[in-house]
Tab-separated table of C-alpha atoms in Angstrom:
chain	number	residue	atom	x	y	z
W	1	MET	CA	2.852	9.302	-9.651
W	2	SER	CA	1.788	12.626	-11.320
W	3	LEU	CA	-1.981	13.631	-11.442
W	4	GLU	CA	-3.401	16.086	-13.997
W	5	ASN	CA	-6.590	17.687	-12.837
W	6	ILE	CA	-8.758	18.019	-16.025
W	7	SER	CA	-11.974	19.421	-14.555
W	8	GLN	CA	-13.530	20.642	-11.260
W	9	ALA	CA	-16.872	21.968	-10.089
W	10	LYS	CA	-18.161	23.035	-6.645
W	11	VAL	CA	-21.209	21.240	-5.583
W	12	PHE	CA	-22.962	21.038	-2.187
W	13	SER	CA	-19.955	23.132	-0.824
W	14	GLY	CA	-17.597	20.170	-1.626
W	15	TRP	CA	-15.734	19.593	-4.894
W	16	HIS	CA	-16.137	17.166	-7.792
W	17	LYS	CA	-12.896	16.800	-9.676
W	18	GLN	CA	-11.590	14.679	-12.576
W	19	TYR	CA	-8.019	13.621	-12.864
W	20	GLN	CA	-5.923	11.577	-15.337
W	21	HIS	CA	-2.752	9.689	-14.637
W	22	GLN	CA	-0.525	7.015	-16.127
W	23	SER	CA	-1.310	3.562	-14.643
W	24	SER	CA	1.714	1.231	-14.284
W	25	VAL	CA	-0.641	-1.641	-13.502
W	26	LEU	CA	-2.750	-1.137	-16.639
W	27	ASN	CA	0.068	0.135	-18.685
W	28	CYS	CA	-2.096	3.092	-20.102
W	29	GLY	CA	-3.467	6.423	-19.054
W	30	MET	CA	-6.372	6.474	-16.766
W	31	ARG	CA	-9.014	8.849	-15.595
W	32	PHE	CA	-10.978	8.867	-12.517
W	33	ALA	CA	-13.409	11.231	-10.674
W	34	ILE	CA	-13.420	12.227	-7.004
W	35	PHE	CA	-16.042	13.923	-4.803
W	36	LEU	CA	-14.576	15.593	-1.683
W	37	PRO	CA	-17.040	16.649	0.997
W	38	PRO	CA	-16.731	20.154	2.385
W	39	ASN	CA	-15.193	18.822	5.740
W	40	ALA	CA	-12.217	17.047	3.986
W	41	ALA	CA	-8.865	18.551	5.135
W	42	GLN	CA	-5.484	17.276	5.624
W	43	ASP	CA	-5.899	17.527	9.501
W	44	SER	CA	-9.330	15.845	9.255
W	45	PRO	CA	-9.270	13.099	6.559
W	46	VAL	CA	-12.526	11.601	5.479
W	47	PRO	CA	-13.442	8.080	4.686
W	48	ILE	CA	-13.995	6.976	1.031
W	49	LEU	CA	-16.588	5.039	-0.945
W	50	TYR	CA	-15.216	3.573	-4.142
W	51	TRP	CA	-17.980	3.300	-6.788
W	52	LEU	CA	-17.504	0.733	-9.683
W	53	SER	CA	-19.694	1.355	-12.765
W	54	GLY	CA	-21.259	-0.978	-15.120
W	55	LEU	CA	-20.786	-2.060	-18.793
W	56	THR	CA	-20.140	0.929	-21.215
W	57	CYS	CA	-19.742	3.422	-18.415
W	58	SER	CA	-16.828	5.716	-17.423
W	59	ASP	CA	-16.115	7.789	-14.304
W	60	GLU	CA	-18.857	10.088	-15.524
W	61	ASN	CA	-22.006	8.082	-15.471
W	62	PHE	CA	-22.354	7.739	-11.626
W	63	MET	CA	-21.031	11.279	-10.797
W	64	GLN	CA	-23.508	12.926	-13.313
W	65	LYS	CA	-26.613	10.823	-12.771
W	66	ALA	CA	-26.652	9.242	-9.337
W	67	GLY	CA	-27.360	12.498	-7.212
W	68	ALA	CA	-25.086	11.451	-4.484
W	69	PHE	CA	-23.312	14.608	-3.682
W	70	GLU	CA	-25.818	16.114	-1.138
W	71	ALA	CA	-25.875	13.037	1.027
W	72	ALA	CA	-22.237	12.429	0.783
W	73	ALA	CA	-21.458	16.177	1.642
W	74	LYS	CA	-23.686	15.782	4.831
W	75	LEU	CA	-22.070	12.531	5.789
W	76	GLY	CA	-18.723	13.669	5.138
W	77	ILE	CA	-17.810	10.748	2.788
W	78	ALA	CA	-15.461	11.098	-0.301
W	79	ILE	CA	-16.533	9.228	-3.375
W	80	VAL	CA	-14.022	7.897	-5.951
W	81	ALA	CA	-15.253	6.579	-9.360
W	82	PRO	CA	-12.658	5.025	-11.534
W	83	ASP	CA	-13.099	4.027	-15.080
W	84	THR	CA	-14.507	0.735	-16.047
W	85	SER	CA	-11.443	-0.535	-18.080
W	86	PRO	CA	-8.233	0.563	-19.611
W	87	ARG	CA	-8.632	2.644	-22.651
W	88	GLY	CA	-6.711	4.094	-25.462
W	89	GLU	CA	-4.586	3.416	-28.599
W	90	GLY	CA	-2.957	0.000	-28.399
W	91	VAL	CA	-5.338	-1.336	-25.687
W	92	ALA	CA	-7.193	-4.481	-26.826
W	93	ASP	CA	-10.837	-3.890	-27.640
W	94	ASP	CA	-13.877	-5.695	-29.146
W	95	GLU	CA	-16.718	-4.450	-31.284
W	96	ALA	CA	-19.332	-5.688	-28.818
W	97	TYR	CA	-20.335	-3.533	-25.772
W	98	ASP	CA	-19.776	-6.317	-23.183
W	99	LEU	CA	-16.099	-7.075	-23.916
W	100	GLY	CA	-13.109	-4.879	-24.024
W	101	GLN	CA	-12.941	-1.242	-23.389
W	102	GLY	CA	-15.752	-0.172	-21.108
W	103	ALA	CA	-16.065	-3.835	-20.074
W	104	GLY	CA	-13.127	-4.668	-17.778
W	105	PHE	CA	-15.057	-6.901	-15.284
W	106	TYR	CA	-12.656	-5.857	-12.504
W	107	LEU	CA	-10.395	-8.893	-12.774
W	108	ASN	CA	-6.839	-9.541	-13.697
W	109	ALA	CA	-6.771	-10.881	-17.281
W	110	THR	CA	-4.509	-13.923	-17.979
W	111	GLN	CA	-5.162	-14.386	-21.616
W	112	GLN	CA	-3.837	-12.483	-24.634
W	113	PRO	CA	-4.392	-9.860	-25.956
W	114	TRP	CA	-6.049	-8.708	-22.750
W	115	ALA	CA	-3.421	-9.609	-20.094
W	116	ALA	CA	-1.142	-6.595	-21.311
W	117	HIS	CA	-3.639	-4.034	-20.034
W	118	TYR	CA	-6.665	-5.574	-18.314
W	119	GLN	CA	-5.514	-5.748	-14.710
W	120	MET	CA	-8.457	-3.940	-13.263
W	121	TYR	CA	-8.513	-5.942	-10.064
W	122	ASP	CA	-4.997	-4.873	-9.086
W	123	TYR	CA	-5.808	-1.365	-10.221
W	124	ILE	CA	-8.951	-1.135	-7.781
W	125	VAL	CA	-7.344	-2.998	-4.933
W	126	GLU	CA	-3.900	-1.669	-4.825
W	127	GLU	CA	-2.804	1.151	-7.312
W	128	LEU	CA	-5.906	3.558	-7.100
W	129	PRO	CA	-6.214	3.476	-3.228
W	130	ALA	CA	-2.450	4.192	-2.908
W	131	LEU	CA	-2.759	7.020	-5.309
W	132	ILE	CA	-5.970	8.512	-3.567
W	133	GLU	CA	-4.543	8.187	-0.110
W	134	SER	CA	-1.298	9.970	-0.818
W	135	ASN	CA	-2.913	12.757	-2.819
W	136	PHE	CA	-6.160	13.793	-1.219
W	137	PRO	CA	-7.288	14.395	2.395
W	138	VAL	CA	-8.786	11.022	2.907
W	139	SER	CA	-8.288	8.229	5.351
W	140	SER	CA	-7.554	4.540	4.667
W	141	VAL	CA	-11.257	3.801	5.928
W	142	LYS	CA	-13.134	2.733	2.855
W	143	SER	CA	-16.193	0.861	1.535
W	144	ILE	CA	-17.041	-0.371	-1.915
W	145	ALA	CA	-20.223	-0.143	-3.998
W	146	GLY	CA	-21.334	-0.694	-7.685
W	147	HIS	CA	-23.892	-1.177	-10.218
W	148	SER	CA	-24.397	-4.283	-12.527
W	149	MET	CA	-20.929	-5.225	-13.893
W	150	GLY	CA	-19.731	-2.842	-11.106
W	151	GLY	CA	-21.848	-4.606	-8.518
W	152	HIS	CA	-20.000	-7.811	-9.526
W	153	GLY	CA	-16.786	-5.983	-9.079
W	154	ALA	CA	-17.712	-4.471	-5.668
W	155	LEU	CA	-18.887	-7.916	-4.357
W	156	SER	CA	-16.160	-9.970	-5.543
W	157	ILE	CA	-13.411	-7.391	-4.572
W	158	GLY	CA	-14.993	-6.639	-1.156
W	159	LEU	CA	-15.245	-10.465	-0.395
W	160	LYS	CA	-11.760	-11.229	-1.264
W	161	ASN	CA	-10.275	-8.319	0.733
W	162	GLN	CA	-12.519	-8.277	3.818
W	163	GLY	CA	-9.829	-6.621	6.034
W	164	SER	CA	-9.683	-3.686	3.696
W	165	TYR	CA	-13.365	-2.476	3.463
W	166	CYS	CA	-15.930	-1.710	6.195
W	167	SER	CA	-18.946	-2.635	3.879
W	168	ILE	CA	-20.226	-3.530	0.475
W	169	SER	CA	-23.270	-2.386	-1.548
W	170	ALA	CA	-24.625	-3.098	-4.970
W	171	PHE	CA	-27.380	-2.199	-7.221
W	172	SER	CA	-28.486	-4.958	-9.688
W	173	PRO	CA	-25.136	-6.985	-9.428
W	174	ILE	CA	-24.023	-9.669	-11.860
W	175	SER	CA	-24.187	-11.952	-8.904
W	176	ASN	CA	-23.060	-15.164	-10.533
W	177	PRO	CA	-21.134	-14.348	-13.558
W	178	MET	CA	-20.035	-17.981	-14.180
W	179	GLN	CA	-23.511	-19.004	-14.936
W	180	VAL	CA	-24.746	-15.962	-17.076
W	181	PRO	CA	-24.009	-14.870	-20.749
W	182	TRP	CA	-22.255	-11.648	-19.784
W	183	GLY	CA	-19.897	-13.304	-17.367
W	184	GLN	CA	-19.285	-16.395	-19.490
W	185	LYS	CA	-18.186	-14.329	-22.511
W	186	ALA	CA	-15.882	-12.052	-20.411
W	187	PHE	CA	-14.363	-14.745	-18.272
W	188	SER	CA	-13.782	-17.008	-21.348
W	189	ALA	CA	-11.908	-14.132	-23.009
W	190	TYR	CA	-10.010	-12.717	-20.069
W	191	LEU	CA	-9.392	-15.857	-17.988
W	192	GLY	CA	-9.485	-18.816	-20.560
W	193	THR	CA	-11.449	-21.842	-20.596
W	194	ASP	CA	-10.567	-23.399	-17.422
W	195	ARG	CA	-13.653	-22.559	-15.369
W	196	ASP	CA	-11.835	-23.187	-11.990
W	197	THR	CA	-9.955	-19.963	-12.503
W	198	TRP	CA	-13.328	-18.244	-12.866
W	199	LYS	CA	-14.304	-18.942	-9.220
W	200	ALA	CA	-11.952	-16.466	-7.919
W	201	TYR	CA	-14.048	-13.672	-9.414
W	202	ASP	CA	-17.604	-15.092	-8.872
W	203	SER	CA	-19.313	-13.849	-5.715
W	204	VAL	CA	-21.578	-16.875	-5.347
W	205	GLU	CA	-18.464	-19.090	-5.304
W	206	LEU	CA	-16.667	-16.946	-2.821
W	207	LEU	CA	-19.689	-16.786	-0.407
W	208	LYS	CA	-19.882	-20.642	-0.643
W	209	ARG	CA	-16.357	-20.875	0.543
W	210	ALA	CA	-16.574	-18.568	3.673
W	211	GLN	CA	-18.857	-16.358	5.470
W	212	ALA	CA	-18.777	-12.593	4.562
W	213	GLN	CA	-17.259	-10.863	7.608
W	214	MET	CA	-18.766	-7.453	6.664
W	215	PRO	CA	-22.256	-6.181	6.094
W	216	ILE	CA	-23.655	-6.269	2.457
W	217	LEU	CA	-26.558	-4.326	1.062
W	218	ILE	CA	-28.072	-5.227	-2.328
W	219	ASP	CA	-30.912	-3.471	-4.116
W	220	GLN	CA	-32.539	-5.090	-7.057
W	221	GLY	CA	-35.492	-3.759	-9.272
W	222	ASP	CA	-38.088	-6.359	-9.964
W	223	ALA	CA	-38.827	-4.695	-13.266
W	224	ASP	CA	-35.137	-5.060	-14.373
W	225	ASN	CA	-35.064	-6.651	-17.696
W	226	PHE	CA	-31.752	-8.281	-16.979
W	227	LEU	CA	-32.874	-9.904	-13.823
W	228	GLU	CA	-33.409	-13.464	-14.807
W	229	GLN	CA	-30.868	-14.062	-17.452
W	230	GLN	CA	-27.913	-11.920	-16.303
W	231	LEU	CA	-28.096	-11.179	-12.676
W	232	LYS	CA	-29.095	-14.313	-10.804
W	233	PRO	CA	-29.540	-12.710	-7.253
W	234	ASP	CA	-31.229	-15.985	-5.947
W	235	ALA	CA	-27.983	-17.927	-6.398
W	236	LEU	CA	-26.218	-15.231	-4.288
W	237	LEU	CA	-28.748	-15.257	-1.594
W	238	ALA	CA	-28.506	-19.161	-1.384
W	239	ALA	CA	-24.727	-19.023	-1.063
W	240	ALA	CA	-24.891	-16.312	1.604
W	241	GLN	CA	-27.213	-18.449	3.682
W	242	GLN	CA	-24.690	-21.316	3.751
W	243	HIS	CA	-22.515	-19.508	6.335
W	244	ASN	CA	-25.030	-16.932	7.661
W	245	SER	CA	-23.421	-14.054	5.808
W	246	GLN	CA	-24.576	-10.532	6.595
W	247	LEU	CA	-26.439	-9.816	3.419
W	248	GLN	CA	-29.504	-7.744	3.246
W	249	TYR	CA	-31.324	-8.031	-0.121
W	250	ARG	CA	-34.046	-5.621	-1.052
W	251	SER	CA	-36.378	-6.189	-4.025
W	252	GLN	CA	-37.682	-2.804	-5.216
W	253	LEU	CA	-41.084	-2.879	-6.797
W	254	GLY	CA	-41.225	-1.411	-10.309
W	255	TYR	CA	-37.625	-0.314	-10.624
W	256	ASP	CA	-35.537	-1.192	-13.618
W	257	HIS	CA	-31.744	-1.302	-14.315
W	258	SER	CA	-31.322	2.429	-14.929
W	259	TYR	CA	-29.641	5.376	-12.996
W	260	TYR	CA	-33.218	6.371	-12.135
W	261	PHE	CA	-33.180	3.454	-9.922
W	262	ILE	CA	-29.791	4.142	-8.381
W	263	ALA	CA	-30.758	7.833	-7.747
W	264	SER	CA	-33.836	6.660	-5.795
W	265	PHE	CA	-31.765	4.740	-3.196
W	266	ILE	CA	-28.161	6.014	-3.287
W	267	ALA	CA	-28.704	8.091	-0.220
W	268	GLN	CA	-29.754	5.021	1.760
W	269	HIS	CA	-26.646	3.260	0.606
W	270	LEU	CA	-24.494	6.111	1.633
W	271	ASP	CA	-26.083	6.090	5.079
W	272	PHE	CA	-25.412	2.315	5.162
W	273	HIS	CA	-21.684	2.835	4.511
W	274	ALA	CA	-21.480	5.808	6.742
W	275	LYS	CA	-22.714	3.724	9.661
W	276	HIS	CA	-20.131	1.003	9.196
W	277	MET	CA	-17.289	3.475	8.362
W	278	GLN	CA	-17.956	5.220	11.696
W	279	ALA	CA	-17.571	1.861	13.696
W	280	GLU	CA	-13.952	1.664	12.644
C-alpha cells in the first residue's frame, strides 16, 4: 500500500509527519499523522500510542493542540493519530456535526448508506496498524487512548482486543453510548434499531461481561458541560467494579471538555502507557 508524505516538521528532535493513503477497508483516501521520537530506528523500533480524536476532529487536532511531543520524545514513544471517519466525494455525510464525516464512532456500520465506507473499527484495529508497522521503525507493542468520541473508541476497541494493547486511557470518554443522545443517534444510523447489536461497541456493556485484563486510566473534568448528559462515567465505574477491572478514574477539579484539559494531563497519560509498554 503506497503512502504519500504530505507534510513533515522536526519537533523535540523527532519528526511529526502527515501521510495520505488509499484505504481498502474504508474504500476511500485517508490521512493520518505520526510522531516519531528521536530514538526511532529500524534496528531499534519504538512502541506506539494510537490516539483517537473526538467529534468534528481530524488527525490535526491532537497533534497541534495537545503538547504531547516533548514527553513522547523523552519516553521514546511514537504517536499515531488517524482521522475520525472516512471522507471525500461519494462518502455518506450528514448536515449535523455528530453524524457522518468527522463522526465515525470507531465502529463497523451495517446500515446503508454508511456501510460502504464507515468501517472504522476494522481500520483502527487491522488496516492502520499493519500499515504503520510495515512502513515505520515501530514495534508491535502498542497502547490506545482518546478523547470524547475517541475515548469511547479507545475503550471499546481496547476492551475487545485485550491481547493487542498494553493499556488504555481516555479523556472525557462517551462511556455508555447506548444511553446518551450522541451514541443513540450514531448507533441507530450506523447499526440499525436492534439495540442488542449496539452492545458490542458500548464500553459499559463490555465491562459488564468480563474483567478488563489491562490497566485503564480515565481523566474527567468536573466542569465538563457534557458530563451528565453525554458521558456517563458513573455507569462505567459501576460496570468496572463488577469484575474488579483495573480502572483508575480521576475527576479533575475545574477542567472542561477542551484541549486545554488534555494538554494539562497528557504527559501523565504518556507516562502511564510507557510503564505498561515497558512491561511487555
